[in-house]
CSV table of C-alpha atoms and ligand atoms in Angstrom, one decimal:
chain,number,residue,atom,x,y,z
Y,1,MET,CA,37.2,-2.0,1.1
Y,2,SER,CA,38.5,-1.4,-2.5
Y,3,ASP,CA,40.7,1.7,-3.1
Y,4,ASN,CA,38.1,3.5,-5.2
Y,5,GLN,CA,35.3,2.8,-2.7
Y,6,LYS,CA,33.8,6.1,-1.6
Y,7,THR,CA,33.6,6.5,2.2
Y,8,ALA,CA,32.2,8.7,4.9
Y,9,THR,CA,34.2,9.4,8.1
Y,10,LEU,CA,32.4,9.0,11.4
Y,11,SER,CA,34.1,10.4,14.5
Y,12,LEU,CA,32.8,8.6,17.6
Y,13,PRO,CA,32.4,10.0,21.2
Y,14,ASN,CA,35.4,7.8,22.3
Y,15,ASN,CA,37.5,9.6,19.6
Y,16,GLU,CA,37.4,6.5,17.5
Y,17,SER,CA,37.1,7.4,13.8
Y,18,LEU,CA,35.4,5.0,11.3
Y,19,GLN,CA,35.6,4.9,7.5
Y,20,LEU,CA,32.1,3.7,6.4
Y,21,PRO,CA,31.4,2.7,2.8
Y,22,VAL,CA,29.1,4.9,0.7
Y,23,TYR,CA,27.0,3.4,-2.1
Y,24,GLU,CA,25.3,5.2,-4.9
Y,25,GLY,CA,22.2,3.9,-6.7
Y,26,THR,CA,20.7,4.6,-10.2
Y,27,TYR,CA,18.9,7.6,-8.8
Y,28,GLY,CA,18.4,9.1,-5.3
Y,29,ALA,CA,20.5,9.9,-2.3
Y,30,PRO,CA,23.7,7.9,-1.8
Y,31,VAL,CA,23.7,5.7,1.4
Y,32,ILE,CA,26.2,5.2,4.2
Y,33,ASP,CA,26.7,1.5,5.1
Y,34,ILE,CA,26.6,1.4,8.9
Y,35,GLY,CA,26.5,-2.4,9.0
Y,36,ASP,CA,29.8,-2.7,10.8
Y,37,LEU,CA,28.9,0.0,13.3
Y,38,ASN,CA,27.6,-2.7,15.7
Y,39,LYS,CA,31.3,-3.8,16.2
Y,40,SER,CA,32.0,-0.4,17.6
Y,41,SER,CA,30.5,1.2,20.7
Y,42,VAL,CA,27.5,2.9,19.2
Y,43,PHE,CA,24.3,2.4,17.2
Y,44,THR,CA,22.5,4.8,14.9
Y,45,PHE,CA,19.1,6.2,16.1
Y,46,ASP,CA,16.3,6.9,13.6
Y,47,PRO,CA,12.8,6.3,14.9
Y,48,GLY,CA,10.4,6.2,12.0
Y,49,PHE,CA,13.3,5.5,9.7
Y,50,ARG,CA,13.1,9.0,8.2
Y,51,SER,CA,16.8,8.8,7.1
Y,52,THR,CA,17.3,5.1,6.9
Y,53,ALA,CA,17.5,2.9,3.7
Y,54,SER,CA,16.5,-0.6,4.8
Y,55,CYS,CA,17.6,-2.5,1.6
Y,56,ARG,CA,18.7,-2.4,-2.0
Y,57,SER,CA,15.8,-2.6,-4.4
Y,58,ASP,CA,15.3,-2.6,-8.2
Y,59,ILE,CA,11.5,-2.4,-8.1
Y,60,THR,CA,10.3,1.2,-7.5
Y,61,PHE,CA,11.9,4.6,-7.3
Y,62,ILE,CA,10.3,7.7,-5.8
Y,63,ASP,CA,11.7,11.2,-6.2
Y,64,GLY,CA,9.7,13.1,-3.5
Y,65,SER,CA,11.0,16.5,-4.4
Y,66,ASN,CA,10.0,16.3,-8.0
Y,67,GLY,CA,6.9,14.1,-7.7
Y,68,ILE,CA,8.4,11.2,-9.7
Y,69,LEU,CA,7.3,7.5,-9.4
Y,70,LEU,CA,9.0,4.8,-11.5
Y,71,HIS,CA,8.2,1.1,-11.6
Y,72,ARG,CA,11.2,-0.8,-12.9
Y,73,GLY,CA,12.1,2.5,-14.6
Y,74,TYR,CA,8.7,3.2,-16.2
Y,75,PRO,CA,6.9,6.4,-15.1
Y,76,ILE,CA,3.6,5.8,-13.4
Y,77,GLU,CA,1.9,8.3,-15.7
Y,78,GLN,CA,2.8,6.1,-18.8
Y,79,LEU,CA,1.8,2.8,-17.0
Y,80,ALA,CA,-1.5,4.3,-15.9
Y,81,GLU,CA,-2.2,5.6,-19.4
Y,82,SER,CA,-1.0,2.7,-21.5
Y,83,SER,CA,-0.9,-0.5,-19.4
Y,84,GLU,CA,-3.2,-2.8,-17.5
Y,85,TYR,CA,-2.8,-3.9,-13.9
Y,86,LEU,CA,-1.8,-7.5,-14.6
Y,87,GLU,CA,0.8,-6.2,-17.1
Y,88,VAL,CA,2.2,-4.0,-14.3
Y,89,CYS,CA,2.1,-7.0,-12.0
Y,90,TYR,CA,4.2,-8.9,-14.5
Y,91,LEU,CA,6.6,-6.0,-14.7
Y,92,LEU,CA,6.9,-5.6,-10.9
Y,93,LEU,CA,7.5,-9.3,-10.4
Y,94,ASN,CA,9.8,-10.0,-13.3
Y,95,GLY,CA,11.6,-6.6,-14.0
Y,96,GLU,CA,10.5,-6.3,-17.6
Y,97,LEU,CA,7.2,-5.6,-19.5
Y,98,PRO,CA,5.9,-8.9,-20.9
Y,99,ASN,CA,5.8,-9.7,-24.7
Y,100,GLU,CA,2.6,-11.0,-26.1
Y,101,THR,CA,3.2,-14.7,-25.2
Y,102,GLN,CA,4.5,-13.9,-21.7
Y,103,LYS,CA,1.5,-11.6,-21.2
Y,104,GLN,CA,-1.1,-14.2,-22.3
Y,105,ASN,CA,0.6,-16.9,-20.2
Y,106,PHE,CA,0.6,-14.7,-17.1
Y,107,TYR,CA,-3.0,-13.7,-17.5
Y,108,ASP,CA,-4.0,-17.3,-18.0
Y,109,GLU,CA,-2.1,-18.4,-14.8
Y,110,VAL,CA,-3.7,-15.6,-12.7
Y,111,THR,CA,-7.1,-16.4,-14.2
Y,112,HIS,CA,-6.8,-20.1,-13.2
Y,113,HIS,CA,-6.0,-19.3,-9.6
Y,114,THR,CA,-8.9,-17.0,-8.8
Y,115,LEU,CA,-11.0,-19.6,-6.9
Y,116,VAL,CA,-10.6,-20.0,-3.2
Y,117,HIS,CA,-11.0,-23.3,-1.3
Y,118,GLU,CA,-14.7,-23.8,-0.5
Y,119,GLN,CA,-13.8,-24.3,3.2
Y,120,LEU,CA,-12.6,-20.7,3.4
Y,121,ILE,CA,-16.3,-19.7,3.3
Y,122,ASN,CA,-16.6,-21.1,6.8
Y,123,PHE,CA,-14.0,-18.6,8.0
Y,124,PHE,CA,-16.4,-15.7,6.9
Y,125,ASN,CA,-19.3,-17.2,8.9
Y,126,GLY,CA,-17.4,-16.7,12.1
Y,127,PHE,CA,-17.3,-12.9,11.7
Y,128,PRO,CA,-20.1,-10.5,12.6
Y,129,ARG,CA,-21.7,-9.2,9.5
Y,130,ASN,CA,-20.6,-5.6,10.4
Y,131,ALA,CA,-17.0,-6.6,10.9
Y,132,HIS,CA,-14.6,-4.2,9.2
Y,133,PRO,CA,-13.6,-6.0,6.0
Y,134,MET,CA,-9.9,-5.4,6.8
Y,135,ALA,CA,-10.4,-7.4,9.9
Y,136,ILE,CA,-11.7,-10.2,7.8
Y,137,MET,CA,-8.9,-9.8,5.2
Y,138,CYS,CA,-6.2,-10.1,7.9
Y,139,GLY,CA,-7.8,-13.3,9.0
Y,140,VAL,CA,-8.6,-15.1,5.7
Y,141,VAL,CA,-5.4,-14.1,3.9
Y,142,GLY,CA,-3.3,-15.4,6.7
Y,143,ALA,CA,-5.5,-18.5,6.7
Y,144,LEU,CA,-4.7,-19.2,3.0
Y,145,SER,CA,-1.4,-20.8,4.2
Y,146,ALA,CA,-3.4,-23.6,5.8
Y,147,PHE,CA,-4.5,-24.6,2.3
Y,148,TYR,CA,-1.2,-24.6,0.5
Y,149,HIS,CA,1.2,-26.7,2.5
Y,150,ASP,CA,2.6,-28.0,-0.9
Y,151,THR,CA,4.1,-24.7,-1.9
Y,152,LEU,CA,5.5,-23.0,1.3
Y,153,ASP,CA,9.2,-23.8,0.9
Y,154,ILE,CA,10.3,-20.1,0.5
Y,155,GLN,CA,13.7,-21.2,-0.8
Y,156,ASN,CA,12.0,-23.0,-3.8
Y,157,ASP,CA,11.6,-20.5,-6.7
Y,158,GLU,CA,8.6,-22.4,-8.1
Y,159,HIS,CA,6.8,-22.3,-4.7
Y,160,ARG,CA,7.5,-18.6,-4.5
Y,161,THR,CA,6.1,-18.0,-8.0
Y,162,ASN,CA,3.0,-20.2,-7.2
Y,163,SER,CA,2.3,-18.3,-4.0
Y,164,ALA,CA,2.7,-14.9,-5.8
Y,165,LEU,CA,0.2,-16.0,-8.5
Y,166,ARG,CA,-2.3,-17.4,-5.9
Y,167,LEU,CA,-2.1,-14.2,-3.9
Y,168,ILE,CA,-2.6,-11.8,-6.8
Y,169,ALA,CA,-5.4,-14.0,-8.2
Y,170,LYS,CA,-7.3,-14.6,-5.0
Y,171,MET,CA,-7.2,-11.1,-3.4
Y,172,PRO,CA,-10.1,-9.8,-5.6
Y,173,THR,CA,-12.2,-12.9,-4.8
Y,174,LEU,CA,-11.6,-12.6,-1.1
Y,175,ALA,CA,-12.2,-8.8,-1.2
Y,176,ALA,CA,-15.5,-9.2,-3.0
Y,177,MET,CA,-16.5,-12.0,-0.5
Y,178,CYS,CA,-15.9,-9.5,2.3
Y,179,TYR,CA,-18.4,-7.0,0.7
Y,180,LYS,CA,-21.0,-9.7,-0.1
Y,181,TYR,CA,-20.8,-11.1,3.4
Y,182,SER,CA,-21.4,-7.6,4.9
Y,183,VAL,CA,-24.6,-7.1,2.8
Y,184,GLY,CA,-25.9,-10.7,3.2
Y,185,HIS,CA,-25.6,-11.4,-0.5
Y,186,PRO,CA,-24.5,-14.8,-1.8
Y,187,PHE,CA,-20.8,-15.0,-2.8
Y,188,ILE,CA,-20.3,-14.6,-6.6
Y,189,TYR,CA,-17.7,-16.9,-8.1
Y,190,PRO,CA,-14.9,-15.5,-10.3
Y,191,ARG,CA,-15.3,-15.9,-14.1
Y,192,ASN,CA,-12.6,-17.0,-16.5
Y,193,ASP,CA,-14.1,-15.0,-19.4
Y,194,MET,CA,-13.6,-11.6,-17.7
Y,195,SER,CA,-10.7,-9.3,-17.2
Y,196,TYR,CA,-9.1,-8.8,-13.8
Y,197,ALA,CA,-11.0,-5.6,-13.0
Y,198,GLU,CA,-14.3,-6.7,-14.7
Y,199,ASN,CA,-14.1,-9.9,-12.6
Y,200,PHE,CA,-13.7,-8.0,-9.4
Y,201,LEU,CA,-16.6,-5.6,-10.2
Y,202,ASN,CA,-18.8,-8.6,-11.2
Y,203,MET,CA,-18.0,-10.4,-7.9
Y,204,MET,CA,-18.8,-7.2,-6.1
Y,205,PHE,CA,-22.1,-6.2,-7.7
Y,206,SER,CA,-23.5,-9.2,-9.6
Y,207,LEU,CA,-26.4,-11.2,-8.0
Y,208,PRO,CA,-27.9,-14.6,-8.9
Y,209,THR,CA,-31.0,-12.7,-9.9
Y,210,PHE,CA,-29.4,-10.6,-12.6
Y,211,ASP,CA,-26.1,-10.3,-14.5
Y,212,TYR,CA,-24.1,-7.2,-13.6
Y,213,GLU,CA,-23.2,-5.3,-16.8
Y,214,PRO,CA,-19.7,-3.7,-16.0
Y,215,ASN,CA,-19.6,-0.1,-17.3
Y,216,PRO,CA,-16.4,0.1,-19.4
Y,217,VAL,CA,-15.4,3.5,-18.0
Y,218,LEU,CA,-15.7,2.1,-14.4
Y,219,THR,CA,-13.9,-1.1,-15.3
Y,220,GLN,CA,-11.0,0.9,-16.8
Y,221,THR,CA,-11.0,3.3,-13.8
Y,222,MET,CA,-10.9,0.3,-11.4
Y,223,ASP,CA,-7.9,-1.2,-13.3
Y,224,LYS,CA,-6.2,2.2,-13.1
Y,225,ILE,CA,-6.8,2.4,-9.4
Y,226,PHE,CA,-5.2,-1.0,-9.0
Y,227,ILE,CA,-2.2,0.2,-11.0
Y,228,LEU,CA,-1.8,3.5,-9.0
Y,229,HIS,CA,-1.7,1.5,-5.7
Y,230,ALA,CA,0.4,-1.4,-6.9
Y,231,ASP,CA,3.7,-0.5,-5.3
Y,232,HIS,CA,5.5,2.4,-3.5
Y,233,GLU,CA,9.0,1.3,-2.4
Y,234,GLN,CA,9.6,0.9,1.3
Y,235,ASN,CA,6.3,2.3,2.7
Y,236,ALA,CA,5.1,1.1,6.2
Y,237,SER,CA,3.2,-2.0,5.0
Y,238,THR,CA,5.9,-3.1,2.5
Y,239,SER,CA,8.5,-2.7,5.2
Y,240,THR,CA,6.3,-4.8,7.5
Y,241,VAL,CA,6.1,-7.6,4.8
Y,242,ARG,CA,9.9,-7.5,4.4
Y,243,LEU,CA,10.4,-7.7,8.2
Y,244,ALA,CA,8.0,-10.6,8.6
Y,245,GLY,CA,9.5,-12.3,5.6
Y,246,SER,CA,13.0,-12.0,7.0
Y,247,SER,CA,12.1,-14.5,9.7
Y,248,GLY,CA,11.2,-17.1,7.1
Y,249,ALA,CA,7.4,-16.7,7.6
Y,250,ASN,CA,5.3,-18.1,4.7
Y,251,PRO,CA,4.2,-15.6,2.1
Y,252,PHE,CA,0.5,-15.7,3.1
Y,253,ALA,CA,1.4,-14.7,6.7
Y,254,CYS,CA,3.7,-12.0,5.4
Y,255,ILE,CA,1.0,-10.5,3.2
Y,256,ALA,CA,-1.5,-10.7,6.1
Y,257,SER,CA,1.0,-8.6,8.2
Y,258,GLY,CA,1.1,-6.0,5.3
Y,259,ILE,CA,-2.7,-5.8,5.3
Y,260,ALA,CA,-2.6,-5.1,9.1
Y,261,ALA,CA,0.0,-2.3,8.7
Y,262,LEU,CA,-1.9,-0.8,5.7
Y,263,TRP,CA,-5.1,-0.5,7.7
Y,264,GLY,CA,-3.9,2.5,9.8
Y,265,PRO,CA,-5.4,5.9,8.9
Y,266,ALA,CA,-1.9,7.3,8.5
Y,267,HIS,CA,-1.3,4.8,5.7
Y,268,GLY,CA,-3.8,2.9,3.6
Y,269,GLY,CA,-6.8,3.7,5.8
Y,270,ALA,CA,-6.5,7.4,4.7
Y,271,ASN,CA,-8.8,7.0,1.7
Y,272,GLU,CA,-11.6,6.0,4.0
Y,273,ALA,CA,-10.7,8.8,6.4
Y,274,VAL,CA,-10.7,11.3,3.5
Y,275,ILE,CA,-14.4,10.5,2.8
Y,276,HIS,CA,-15.3,10.8,6.5
Y,277,MET,CA,-13.5,14.1,6.6
Y,278,LEU,CA,-15.2,15.5,3.5
Y,279,GLU,CA,-18.6,14.3,4.8
Y,280,ALA,CA,-17.8,16.1,8.2
Y,281,ILE,CA,-16.9,19.3,6.3
Y,282,GLU,CA,-20.3,19.0,4.7
Y,283,HIS,CA,-20.1,22.4,2.9
Y,284,PRO,CA,-17.2,24.5,1.5
Y,285,LYS,CA,-18.0,27.2,3.9
Y,286,ASN,CA,-16.8,24.9,6.7
Y,287,ILE,CA,-13.3,24.4,5.1
Y,288,PRO,CA,-11.6,27.2,7.0
Y,289,ALA,CA,-12.6,25.8,10.4
Y,290,PHE,CA,-11.2,22.3,9.5
Y,291,LEU,CA,-8.0,23.9,8.2
Y,292,LYS,CA,-7.6,25.7,11.5
Y,293,ARG,CA,-8.0,22.4,13.3
Y,294,ALA,CA,-5.4,20.7,11.0
Y,295,LYS,CA,-2.9,23.4,11.9
Y,296,ASP,CA,-3.6,23.3,15.6
Y,297,LYS,CA,-0.9,21.3,17.4
Y,298,ASP,CA,-3.2,20.5,20.3
Y,299,ASP,CA,-5.8,19.0,17.9
Y,300,PRO,CA,-5.0,15.5,16.7
Y,301,PHE,CA,-7.0,16.2,13.5
Y,302,ARG,CA,-4.9,16.1,10.4
Y,303,LEU,CA,-6.0,16.9,6.8
Y,304,MET,CA,-6.6,13.4,5.5
Y,305,GLY,CA,-5.2,12.8,2.1
Y,306,PHE,CA,-2.6,15.5,2.5
Y,307,GLY,CA,1.1,15.1,3.2
Y,308,HIS,CA,3.5,12.3,2.7
Y,309,ARG,CA,6.7,11.1,4.2
Y,310,VAL,CA,8.5,11.1,0.9
Y,311,TYR,CA,6.6,13.4,-1.5
Y,312,LYS,CA,7.3,17.0,-0.8
Y,313,ASN,CA,5.5,17.9,-4.1
Y,314,PHE,CA,2.3,16.6,-5.7
Y,315,ASP,CA,2.0,12.8,-5.4
Y,316,PRO,CA,2.0,11.9,-9.2
Y,317,ARG,CA,-0.8,9.4,-8.4
Y,318,ALA,CA,-3.0,12.1,-7.0
Y,319,LYS,CA,-2.8,14.1,-10.2
Y,320,ILE,CA,-3.8,11.0,-12.3
Y,321,MET,CA,-6.6,10.2,-9.8
Y,322,ARG,CA,-7.9,13.8,-9.9
Y,323,LYS,CA,-8.4,13.5,-13.6
Y,324,SER,CA,-10.0,10.1,-13.4
Y,325,CYS,CA,-12.3,11.5,-10.7
Y,326,HIS,CA,-13.7,14.0,-13.1
Y,327,ASP,CA,-14.1,11.4,-15.9
Y,328,VAL,CA,-15.9,8.9,-13.6
Y,329,LEU,CA,-18.3,11.4,-12.2
Y,330,GLN,CA,-19.2,12.5,-15.7
Y,331,ALA,CA,-19.6,8.9,-16.8
Y,332,VAL,CA,-21.9,8.0,-14.0
Y,333,GLY,CA,-23.7,11.3,-14.2
Y,334,VAL,CA,-23.0,12.0,-10.5
Y,335,ASN,CA,-22.5,15.5,-9.2
Y,336,ASP,CA,-20.8,14.5,-6.0
Y,337,GLN,CA,-20.6,17.4,-3.6
Y,338,LEU,CA,-17.7,15.7,-1.9
Y,339,PHE,CA,-15.7,16.2,-5.1
Y,340,ASP,CA,-16.5,19.9,-5.1
Y,341,ILE,CA,-15.5,20.2,-1.5
Y,342,ALA,CA,-12.3,18.3,-2.3
Y,343,LEU,CA,-11.4,20.6,-5.2
Y,344,GLN,CA,-12.1,23.7,-3.0
Y,345,LEU,CA,-10.2,22.2,0.0
Y,346,GLU,CA,-7.2,21.5,-2.2
Y,347,ASP,CA,-7.3,25.0,-3.7
Y,348,ILE,CA,-7.5,26.7,-0.4
Y,349,ALA,CA,-4.9,24.5,1.4
Y,350,LEU,CA,-2.4,25.0,-1.4
Y,351,LYS,CA,-2.5,28.7,-0.9
Y,352,ASP,CA,-2.0,28.4,2.9
Y,353,SER,CA,1.5,28.9,4.2
Y,354,TYR,CA,1.1,26.2,6.8
Y,355,PHE,CA,0.8,23.6,4.1
Y,356,LEU,CA,3.2,25.2,1.6
Y,357,ASP,CA,5.9,25.7,4.3
Y,358,ARG,CA,5.6,22.0,5.2
Y,359,LYS,CA,5.3,20.8,1.6
Y,360,LEU,CA,2.0,19.1,2.3
Y,361,TYR,CA,0.3,18.2,-1.0
Y,362,PRO,CA,-2.6,15.9,-1.9
Y,363,ASN,CA,-1.5,12.3,-1.9
Y,364,VAL,CA,-2.8,9.1,-3.6
Y,365,ASP,CA,-5.7,8.9,-1.0
Y,366,PHE,CA,-7.1,12.4,-1.5
Y,367,TYR,CA,-9.2,11.5,-4.6
Y,368,SER,CA,-9.2,7.8,-4.7
Y,369,GLY,CA,-12.1,7.5,-2.2
Y,370,ILE,CA,-14.3,9.8,-4.3
Y,371,ILE,CA,-13.7,7.6,-7.4
Y,372,MET,CA,-14.4,4.4,-5.5
Y,373,LYS,CA,-17.6,5.9,-4.0
Y,374,ALA,CA,-18.7,6.9,-7.6
Y,375,ILE,CA,-18.1,3.3,-8.7
Y,376,GLY,CA,-20.4,2.2,-5.9
Y,377,ILE,CA,-17.8,0.8,-3.5
Y,378,PRO,CA,-18.7,1.3,0.2
Y,379,THR,CA,-16.2,3.4,2.2
Y,380,ASN,CA,-15.1,0.6,4.5
Y,381,MET,CA,-13.9,-1.3,1.4
Y,382,PHE,CA,-11.5,1.4,0.2
Y,383,SER,CA,-8.6,0.1,2.3
Y,384,VAL,CA,-9.4,-3.5,1.1
Y,385,ILE,CA,-9.0,-2.3,-2.5
Y,386,PHE,CA,-5.7,-0.6,-1.6
Y,387,ALA,CA,-4.6,-4.0,0.0
Y,388,LEU,CA,-5.8,-5.9,-3.1
Y,389,SER,CA,-3.8,-3.5,-5.4
Y,390,ARG,CA,-0.7,-3.5,-3.2
Y,391,THR,CA,-0.4,-7.3,-2.9
Y,392,VAL,CA,1.7,-7.4,-6.0
Y,393,GLY,CA,4.1,-4.8,-4.6
Y,394,TRP,CA,4.3,-6.7,-1.3
Y,395,VAL,CA,5.0,-10.0,-3.0
Y,396,ALA,CA,7.6,-8.4,-5.4
Y,397,HIS,CA,9.5,-7.0,-2.4
Y,398,TRP,CA,9.1,-10.2,-0.4
Y,399,ASN,CA,10.5,-12.2,-3.4
Y,400,GLU,CA,13.3,-9.7,-3.9
Y,401,MET,CA,14.3,-10.0,-0.3
Y,402,ILE,CA,14.2,-13.8,-0.1
Y,403,GLY,CA,16.2,-13.9,-3.3
Y,404,THR,CA,18.9,-11.6,-1.9
Y,405,PRO,CA,22.1,-13.6,-1.1
Y,406,GLY,CA,23.1,-13.4,2.6
Y,407,GLN,CA,19.7,-12.2,3.6
Y,408,SER,CA,19.3,-12.4,7.4
Y,409,ILE,CA,16.6,-11.8,10.0
Y,410,SER,CA,15.8,-8.1,10.5
Y,411,ARG,CA,16.3,-7.1,14.1
Y,412,PRO,CA,16.7,-3.4,14.9
Y,413,ARG,CA,18.4,-2.3,18.2
Y,414,GLN,CA,17.2,0.4,20.6
Y,415,LEU,CA,18.3,3.2,22.9
Y,416,TYR,CA,17.3,1.9,26.4
Y,417,THR,CA,15.9,4.6,28.6
Y,418,GLY,CA,14.3,2.4,31.3
Y,419,ALA,CA,15.2,1.7,35.0
Y,420,ALA,CA,18.8,1.0,36.0
Y,421,LYS,CA,19.4,-2.6,37.4
Y,422,ARG,CA,17.7,-3.0,40.8
Y,423,ASP,CA,16.8,-5.9,43.2
Y,424,PHE,CA,13.3,-7.5,43.5
Y,425,VAL,CA,11.1,-5.9,46.3
Y,426,PRO,CA,9.0,-8.4,48.2
Y,427,LEU,CA,5.2,-7.6,48.2
Y,428,ASN,CA,5.1,-6.8,51.9
Y,429,GLN,CA,7.8,-4.1,51.4
Y,430,ARG,CA,6.2,-2.3,48.4
K,501,SDX,C1,0.0,6.5,2.1
K,501,SDX,O1,4.8,5.8,2.5
K,501,SDX,C2,4.1,5.6,1.5
K,501,SDX,O2,4.6,5.6,0.4
K,501,SDX,C3,2.6,5.6,1.8
K,501,SDX,C4,1.7,5.5,0.5
K,501,SDX,C5,1.9,4.3,-0.3
K,501,SDX,O3,1.5,4.3,-1.5
K,501,SDX,O4,2.2,3.2,0.4
K,501,SDX,O5,2.0,6.7,-0.3
K,501,SDX,C6,0.2,5.6,0.9
K,501,SDX,O6,0.0,6.1,3.2
K,501,SDX,C7,-0.2,8.0,1.8
K,501,SDX,C8,-0.4,8.8,3.1
K,501,SDX,C9,-1.8,8.7,3.5
K,501,SDX,N1,-2.0,9.3,4.8
K,501,SDX,C10,-2.7,10.5,5.0
K,501,SDX,O7,-3.2,11.1,4.1
K,501,SDX,C11,-2.9,10.9,6.5
K,501,SDX,C12,-2.6,12.4,6.6
K,501,SDX,N2,-1.2,12.6,6.4
K,501,SDX,C13,-0.3,12.6,7.7
K,501,SDX,O8,-0.7,11.7,8.6
K,501,SDX,C14,1.2,12.6,7.3
K,501,SDX,O9,1.3,13.6,6.3
K,501,SDX,C15,1.8,11.4,6.9
K,501,SDX,C16,1.6,10.3,7.9
K,501,SDX,C17,1.4,10.9,5.6
K,501,SDX,C18,3.3,11.7,6.8
K,501,SDX,O10,3.8,11.9,8.1
K,501,SDX,P1,5.2,12.5,8.4
K,501,SDX,O11,6.2,12.3,7.3
K,501,SDX,O12,5.6,11.8,9.7
K,501,SDX,O13,5.0,14.0,8.5
K,501,SDX,P2,5.3,14.8,9.8
K,501,SDX,O14,4.5,14.3,10.9
K,501,SDX,O15,6.8,14.8,9.9
K,501,SDX,O16,4.8,16.2,9.3
K,501,SDX,C19,5.6,17.3,9.2
K,501,SDX,C20,4.7,18.5,9.7
K,501,SDX,C21,4.3,18.3,11.1
K,501,SDX,O17,4.0,19.6,11.6
K,501,SDX,P3,5.3,20.4,12.4
K,501,SDX,O18,5.6,19.4,13.6
K,501,SDX,O19,6.5,20.5,11.5
K,501,SDX,O20,4.7,21.7,12.9
K,501,SDX,O21,3.6,18.5,8.8
K,501,SDX,C22,2.4,18.4,9.7
K,501,SDX,C23,2.9,17.7,10.9
K,501,SDX,O22,2.0,18.0,12.0
K,501,SDX,N3,1.5,17.5,8.9
K,501,SDX,C24,0.2,17.7,8.8
K,501,SDX,C25,-0.3,16.7,7.9
K,501,SDX,N4,0.8,15.9,7.6
K,501,SDX,C26,1.8,16.4,8.2
K,501,SDX,N5,-0.6,18.7,9.3
K,501,SDX,C27,-1.9,18.6,8.9
K,501,SDX,N6,-2.4,17.7,8.1
K,501,SDX,C28,-1.6,16.7,7.6
K,501,SDX,N7,-2.2,15.8,6.8
């Protein structure tokens, strides 16, 4: 350890004292490197990883106390206002915003990877029509690896870049296929003459009998939703992708593991759960009863779309989403009572000491569902759109991890609290 290395002193139960290196990042809390602790007699214990940094990363920074979200240093508010999703994808993957040539080349590369192998259609036919689309996405995204044996060498930069492009390009196609399959409509092929968001909405809502005319406000809002969900540092699904990737699994399998983790209602499934909650509230007069339940420790009900492991202030994405909600409802001429209930619920909850004391504020999922509903997207597709958007974040983190020198398989330890060693008991003596 160098002389000017900052350290933390750890006194162990056996009176051993350890000097542990302390590292400081660009922003955020310094970290104590406990890597050598396994040579001593103790492990650290942090279920849920509330106080554990799992890696170094240059991609995204979140300041939970001040509601700040930066992607490669750029504030989410500025990216949502002035950028496009594919431009943010380039930034997350490469570390810099693209110049005109880089942007055009990246857009062209993504555009020319949007088709999926025709045989993938057979995978859909094996699912019941009412299968949750996230169940289908877990299956078909993992299955993509069966079609790309030529680019699965994760130590090959070109293979990693190809896999990243294929995943970002094909997720909208597969997501729209999930929806079309559920409603018995024919799959709509991607078009090279459309933008990323336009293409997705066209594959979702076009039919062979008529050409869907994307509404520019809805297209722009869809692209903004993609941006707002693109990445969020070491959240549960991204950490899952990193853990899967640490074993050397192929990128398609790793992204499928991220989709599975995102599906949970505590994570990416919350946007769907918010709509079900607002529908269950049904009228603003019922809000107090639901808030009472959310505060009741004996009731598993929680206020969906509220609270966050990191944000102890407004989620900056929720603020942007709230404004977009208003714009979209005006654009489509919908007076969605759920939006009124959401606004009143937010207003009442943020005056309630239970939520204020626990710093529980609306998160990215609180308004996103209302916007997607206004665009015409069915509720069970909300988490699929979250997965579509987050694919670039997952891939960027996977790529960063694989490219980290000395990367090894992630394998946490445990505190064993089971039975002490004992001898086998024959059946006739039990
Ligand atoms: C996402 O990590 C990410 O970055 C995720 C994400 C991303 O972009 O990847 O931002 C996306 O997943 C957003 C979160 C979406 N989930 C929800 O909206 C579901 C509802 N929220 C809760 O399930 C909860 O707030 C979590 C899961 C989001 C955070 O859980 P924590 O950090 O484990 O919070 P906690 O359980 O420690 O809560 C602290 C207290 C507890 O009460 P006490 O024991 O202190 O009395 O707050 C309470 C909790 O019971 N609490 C809630 C609550 N969230 C926390 N009480 C009622 N309603 C809630 N929503």
